[in-house]
PDB file of C-alpha atoms in Angstrom:
ATOM      1  CA  MET A   1      96.349 -25.216 238.195  1.00  0.00           C
ATOM      2  CA  LYS A   2      97.239 -24.317 234.537  1.00  0.00           C
ATOM      3  CA  HIS A   3      94.338 -23.197 232.358  1.00  0.00           C
ATOM      4  CA  LEU A   4      93.991 -25.715 229.214  1.00  0.00           C
ATOM      5  CA  ASP A   5      93.565 -25.252 225.317  1.00  0.00           C
ATOM      6  CA  LYS A   6      90.372 -26.193 223.720  1.00  0.00           C
ATOM      7  CA  ASN A   7      91.966 -29.929 222.317  1.00  0.00           C
ATOM      8  CA  GLU A   8      93.028 -30.700 225.615  1.00  0.00           C
ATOM      9  CA  LEU A   9      89.770 -29.304 227.657  1.00  0.00           C
ATOM     10  CA  MET A  10      88.064 -32.559 225.238  1.00  0.00           C
ATOM     11  CA  GLU A  11      90.490 -35.001 225.909  1.00  0.00           C
ATOM     12  CA  LYS A  12      90.184 -33.739 229.290  1.00  0.00           C
ATOM     13  CA  LEU A  13      86.460 -34.580 228.679  1.00  0.00           C
ATOM     14  CA  ASP A  14      86.501 -38.102 226.760  1.00  0.00           C
ATOM     15  CA  GLU A  15      88.824 -38.882 229.807  1.00  0.00           C
ATOM     16  CA  MET A  16      85.959 -37.987 232.545  1.00  0.00           C
ATOM     17  CA  VAL A  17      83.166 -39.410 229.840  1.00  0.00           C
ATOM     18  CA  ALA A  18      85.247 -42.507 229.637  1.00  0.00           C
ATOM     19  CA  ILE A  19      85.313 -43.042 233.766  1.00  0.00           C
ATOM     20  CA  LEU A  20      81.761 -41.968 234.736  1.00  0.00           C
ATOM     21  CA  GLY A  21      79.988 -42.463 231.553  1.00  0.00           C
ATOM     22  CA  ALA A  22      78.211 -39.190 229.595  1.00  0.00           C
ATOM     23  CA  GLU A  23      75.158 -38.557 231.191  1.00  0.00           C
ATOM     24  CA  THR A  24      77.135 -37.912 234.485  1.00  0.00           C
ATOM     25  CA  VAL A  25      79.457 -35.814 233.068  1.00  0.00           C
ATOM     26  CA  LEU A  26      76.520 -33.880 230.911  1.00  0.00           C
ATOM     27  CA  GLU A  27      74.216 -33.388 234.656  1.00  0.00           C
ATOM     28  CA  GLU A  28      77.341 -32.429 236.605  1.00  0.00           C
ATOM     29  CA  LEU A  29      77.929 -30.038 234.134  1.00  0.00           C
ATOM     30  CA  ALA A  30      75.053 -28.568 233.922  1.00  0.00           C
ATOM     31  CA  ARG A  31      74.513 -28.217 237.380  1.00  0.00           C
ATOM     32  CA  ALA A  32      78.269 -26.905 237.463  1.00  0.00           C
ATOM     33  CA  MET A  33      76.951 -23.322 234.992  1.00  0.00           C
ATOM     34  CA  SER A  34      74.822 -20.685 236.092  1.00  0.00           C
ATOM     35  CA  SER A  35      70.668 -20.632 234.970  1.00  0.00           C
ATOM     36  CA  ASN A  36      72.488 -17.918 232.326  1.00  0.00           C
ATOM     37  CA  GLU A  37      75.561 -20.006 231.639  1.00  0.00           C
ATOM     38  CA  LEU A  38      72.753 -23.045 231.284  1.00  0.00           C
ATOM     39  CA  GLN A  39      70.297 -21.146 228.938  1.00  0.00           C
ATOM     40  CA  ASP A  40      73.148 -20.141 226.608  1.00  0.00           C
ATOM     41  CA  ASN A  41      74.451 -23.319 226.178  1.00  0.00           C
ATOM     42  CA  LEU A  42      71.508 -24.821 225.166  1.00  0.00           C
ATOM     43  CA  GLU A  43      70.736 -22.197 223.144  1.00  0.00           C
ATOM     44  CA  TYR A  44      73.897 -22.805 221.323  1.00  0.00           C
ATOM     45  CA  VAL A  45      73.196 -26.379 220.843  1.00  0.00           C
ATOM     46  CA  ASP A  46      70.117 -25.887 220.021  1.00  0.00           C
ATOM     47  CA  ARG A  47      71.249 -23.670 216.576  1.00  0.00           C
ATOM     48  CA  MET A  48      73.486 -25.875 216.085  1.00  0.00           C
ATOM     49  CA  GLN A  49      71.613 -28.975 215.782  1.00  0.00           C
ATOM     50  CA  GLU A  50      68.748 -27.563 215.112  1.00  0.00           C
ATOM     51  CA  THR A  51      66.265 -28.571 217.281  1.00  0.00           C
ATOM     52  CA  GLU A  52      64.221 -25.761 217.835  1.00  0.00           C
ATOM     53  CA  LEU A  53      63.301 -25.899 221.219  1.00  0.00           C
ATOM     54  CA  PHE A  54      63.521 -22.442 221.789  1.00  0.00           C
ATOM     55  CA  ASN A  55      62.301 -20.552 219.161  1.00  0.00           C
TER      56      ASN A  55
END
């Protein structure tokens, strides 16, 4: 399968959320990541949304 660009991936994500629901997609994405990847991504969201959970 060819690699998709960011816009194409966001469209696929929207479709997947419409089919499975946001909670299921989020849980499956988290399970697919290593511990380090999950932490990096959670820290990114924490910084972007200013939740200060990792401070």
